[in-house]
Each structure stands twice: as structure tokens, then as C-alpha cells.
Amino acid sequence: MALVPCQVLRAAILLSYCSILCNYKAIDMPAHQTYGGSWKFLTFIDLVIQAVFFGICVLTDLSSLLTKGNDSQEQERQLRKLISLRDWMMAVLAFPVGVFVVTMFWSIYIYDRELVYPKLLDNFIPAWLNHGMHTTVLPFVLIEMRTTHHQYPSRSCGLTAVCTFAVGYILWVCWIHHVTGVWVYPLLEHLSPGVKIIFFAAVTVIINIFYLVGEVLNNYIWDTPK
């Protein structure tokens, strides 16, 4: 795909995420007023991750255009830093967290929506916004992977970073329960302590699998060696 269409596409995706975030924050939901606010939900954290990631993509595109034909080594060095940050975010956060949110949400939703997205939320969140948070994330990140080659970090470093994010969020969820006595997700209310540990371990494994899927897919699309 040509450079300019890619730039326009990334800018459009960034604007869509900004719109989704603004509309979501404007909703007057009781959950937003409790401890942790919107930051207790992985969906919201993922939206921020995707918005920041595509913001860096747009900034990289603009920097690339500005430095094109310029012999300044300092500008080239700064551009390489931006590209490295963009690639790292894609590998460690944007792809695995985005795919995890979409697949886990709709899997549980289809089984029993009350465990993850109670019907009461339909009174606050319109259907288009729900899909903006839980559906379009996947095609957007796949489009980015298909249009731009991303250099993945070493597998050990990548998996360590993904595990750190997953464990950090799990500890955050447990801390919220410790403070408020309420689990962020209704699903956790139905699990015994032992099953919760197994569930959290499984979640960590799954998000690591999605990291590996992203690495394999990136290598396959761009025909790069492991």
C-alpha cells in the first residue's frame, strides 16, 4: 500500500479511537464513579493503548515525511527511536492485548453476557460504541500489521513484557477487590479462590499465546525469519 494512503488510514483510526474514548468517558455510569474509575476495566485500558499506539504511528509517518531527503543524522536517529517504540508497542501491547480483549469479551458474551457485560449496560452504552470498544479493535490492528512491517523484540524480552502487563493488571483487579470488596467482572464472583488462581494463570498464558500468534503472523506476512 502506498505511503500516503497508509498515513490517512492510521490518522482515521486514531480519530476513531479518540471519538470512542470521548464518548465513553461522557457516559454517566455508576461504575465510573467508584474506586479505580474507568481504569479498572481492561477494555478502557486497551482503548488507551490503541489510541497511543496509533498516535505514535501517525507521529512516525509525519516524522518520516519531514525527514525525507534530509541528511540530518540526528533526525534520522530520532525517527529510528520512534519506529522502535512503535514496533515494540505493536508487538507487546497493541496486538496481544487488543486480540485478547476482543476474543475473551465475545467468547464470554456469547456464553453468558451477564458474566462480562450485563444487560443493564445497554441503557448506558449504545451498540455502536460497544462494537467500537470490543469489535473494531481486531480489524484495525490486523490492518496495521498488514500495511506495515514491525520489528519484534527477542522472544524472551517480548514474553517477559507481556507477562509483566498481564500480572500487573491481575494484581490491580485483586487490589480493587481488596479495597471495595467487589470484583471488577461479575464472572469472578462465581469462582472459588482456587479456580480464580487457575483462571488468572490461564489468562496470562492466553495473552502470551496471542503475542506468539502476532509474531508468527508478522513474520508470515512479511516473509521474515524468526
XYZ file of C-alpha atoms in Angstrom:
226
model
C 0.000 0.000 0.000
C 1.304 3.476 -0.833
C 2.683 5.668 1.928
C 0.032 8.411 1.761
C -2.977 6.023 1.957
C -1.335 4.354 4.962
C -0.945 7.709 6.636
C -4.564 8.616 6.010
C -5.710 5.211 7.258
C -3.758 5.475 10.503
C -4.964 9.021 11.076
C -8.573 7.899 10.550
C -8.148 5.014 13.007
C -6.586 7.377 15.555
C -9.516 9.777 15.216
C -11.987 6.917 15.639
C -10.306 5.868 18.892
C -10.335 9.451 20.149
C -14.058 9.622 19.364
C -14.745 6.305 21.123
C -12.797 7.378 24.211
C -14.547 10.753 24.386
C -17.986 9.191 24.014
C -17.205 6.502 26.572
C -15.917 8.992 29.148
C -19.000 11.150 28.597
C -21.295 8.325 29.716
C -22.596 8.830 33.241
C -22.258 5.275 34.553
C -22.135 4.427 38.280
C -19.025 2.271 37.685
C -17.104 5.353 36.572
C -17.626 6.939 39.966
C -16.315 4.027 42.035
C -12.749 3.191 43.039
C -10.472 2.888 40.009
C -12.934 4.602 37.675
C -12.660 3.556 34.034
C -9.095 2.347 34.620
C -10.293 -0.808 36.323
C -11.629 -2.161 33.014
C -9.227 -3.828 30.589
C -11.397 -2.614 27.705
C -10.716 1.022 28.598
C -7.001 0.355 29.155
C -6.868 -1.321 25.747
C -8.585 1.658 24.100
C -5.941 3.957 25.584
C -3.194 1.580 24.398
C -4.611 1.522 20.862
C -5.038 5.307 20.773
C -1.471 5.899 21.991
C -0.119 3.290 19.563
C -1.835 4.780 16.521
C -0.842 8.234 17.723
C 2.785 7.087 17.612
C 2.150 5.595 14.156
C 0.854 8.930 12.881
C 3.762 10.770 14.505
C 6.196 8.331 12.875
C 4.591 8.883 9.471
C 4.817 12.650 9.846
C 8.436 12.450 11.003
C 9.256 10.178 8.070
C 7.810 12.703 5.613
C 9.631 15.609 7.268
C 12.994 13.835 7.268
C 12.641 12.505 3.717
C 15.554 13.844 1.661
C 17.121 15.334 4.793
C 20.690 14.307 5.619
C 20.438 15.199 9.328
C 21.740 12.244 11.329
C 20.054 13.491 14.488
C 16.639 13.500 12.832
C 17.287 10.027 11.460
C 18.222 8.840 14.939
C 15.045 10.277 16.430
C 12.991 8.659 13.664
C 14.572 5.268 14.381
C 13.662 5.682 18.056
C 10.050 6.395 17.114
C 9.948 3.367 14.832
C 11.417 1.169 17.571
C 8.806 2.420 20.058
C 6.022 1.870 17.511
C 7.184 -1.673 16.796
C 7.562 -2.504 20.497
C 4.069 -1.255 21.308
C 2.599 -3.237 18.419
C 4.315 -6.444 19.489
C 3.857 -6.255 23.264
C 0.645 -4.283 23.794
C -1.462 -3.329 20.771
C -1.729 -6.769 19.179
C -1.839 -9.219 22.143
C -3.984 -7.037 24.416
C -6.298 -5.976 21.580
C -6.854 -9.534 20.348
C -7.283 -10.764 23.927
C -9.977 -8.172 24.708
C -11.963 -8.961 21.556
C -11.778 -12.762 21.803
C -12.357 -13.022 25.552
C -15.193 -10.494 25.587
C -17.195 -12.086 22.787
C -16.477 -15.641 23.958
C -17.876 -14.920 27.419
C -20.619 -12.679 25.998
C -21.904 -15.493 23.780
C -21.807 -17.951 26.696
C -23.482 -15.640 29.239
C -23.346 -11.903 28.755
C -24.239 -11.247 32.389
C -20.786 -12.527 33.380
C -18.955 -9.786 31.482
C -21.423 -7.224 30.071
C -24.719 -7.181 31.998
C -27.798 -6.212 30.009
C -28.160 -3.179 32.265
C -25.231 -1.603 30.393
C -27.365 -1.383 27.248
C -29.096 1.557 28.949
C -25.786 3.438 29.082
C -23.664 2.186 26.166
C -25.124 2.224 22.617
C -24.466 -0.761 20.360
C -22.111 1.162 18.048
C -19.930 2.165 20.992
C -19.866 -1.399 22.289
C -18.580 -2.596 18.907
C -16.107 0.268 18.823
C -14.668 -0.965 22.111
C -14.896 -4.717 21.589
C -15.010 -5.445 17.839
C -13.233 -2.956 15.559
C -10.030 -3.235 17.625
C -9.228 -6.541 15.896
C -9.582 -5.434 12.234
C -7.758 -2.174 12.978
C -4.716 -3.920 14.434
C -4.725 -6.507 11.635
C -4.822 -3.721 9.035
C -1.820 -2.100 10.705
C 0.073 -5.398 10.709
C -0.716 -5.963 7.048
C 0.288 -2.492 5.874
C 3.482 -2.022 7.913
C 6.325 -4.335 8.839
C 7.092 -4.315 12.562
C 10.359 -5.489 14.057
C 9.554 -7.762 17.015
C 11.847 -7.827 20.063
C 13.580 -11.024 21.107
C 11.033 -13.618 22.154
C 12.247 -13.719 25.766
C 12.029 -9.927 26.134
C 8.632 -9.807 24.440
C 7.102 -12.557 26.548
C 8.549 -11.015 29.715
C 6.935 -7.673 28.893
C 3.577 -9.313 28.104
C 3.688 -11.315 31.348
C 4.516 -8.160 33.299
C 1.473 -6.391 31.844
C -0.836 -9.365 32.491
C 0.316 -9.912 36.068
C 0.205 -6.168 36.742
C -3.425 -5.967 35.634
C -4.387 -9.080 37.620
C -2.825 -7.562 40.756
C -4.705 -4.318 40.037
C -8.017 -6.243 39.825
C -7.235 -8.061 43.092
C -6.327 -4.792 44.789
C -9.638 -3.224 43.730
C -11.448 -6.215 45.251
C -9.392 -5.837 48.422
C -10.377 -2.158 48.725
C -14.023 -2.341 47.630
C -14.999 -5.963 48.254
C -16.357 -6.142 44.689
C -14.782 -7.861 41.696
C -14.418 -5.778 38.542
C -16.004 -8.543 36.449
C -19.130 -10.433 37.624
C -17.559 -13.664 36.338
C -15.051 -13.629 39.202
C -17.853 -13.589 41.776
C -18.780 -17.141 40.747
C -15.279 -18.625 41.046
C -13.766 -20.170 44.151
C -10.310 -18.917 45.263
C -8.587 -21.955 43.756
C -10.412 -21.618 40.465
C -9.595 -17.898 40.398
C -5.872 -18.727 40.552
C -6.278 -21.183 37.670
C -8.306 -18.605 35.740
C -5.693 -15.879 36.217
C -2.912 -18.283 35.192
C -4.887 -19.276 32.094
C -5.443 -15.621 31.187
C -1.698 -14.983 31.417
C -0.968 -17.991 29.214
C -3.574 -16.932 26.641
C -2.226 -13.408 26.272
C 1.270 -14.857 25.824
C -0.099 -17.144 23.108
C -1.555 -14.106 21.355
C 1.891 -12.493 21.480
C 3.342 -15.550 19.726
C 0.487 -15.526 17.198
C 1.281 -11.891 16.408
C 4.963 -12.682 15.946
C 4.248 -15.639 13.645
C 1.651 -13.654 11.675
C 4.002 -10.700 11.252
C 6.777 -12.996 10.021
C 4.392 -14.763 7.661
C 3.004 -11.564 6.140
C 6.415 -10.015 5.632
C 8.279 -13.293 4.998
C 10.894 -12.587 7.663
C 12.944 -15.203 9.552
C 12.247 -15.967 13.199
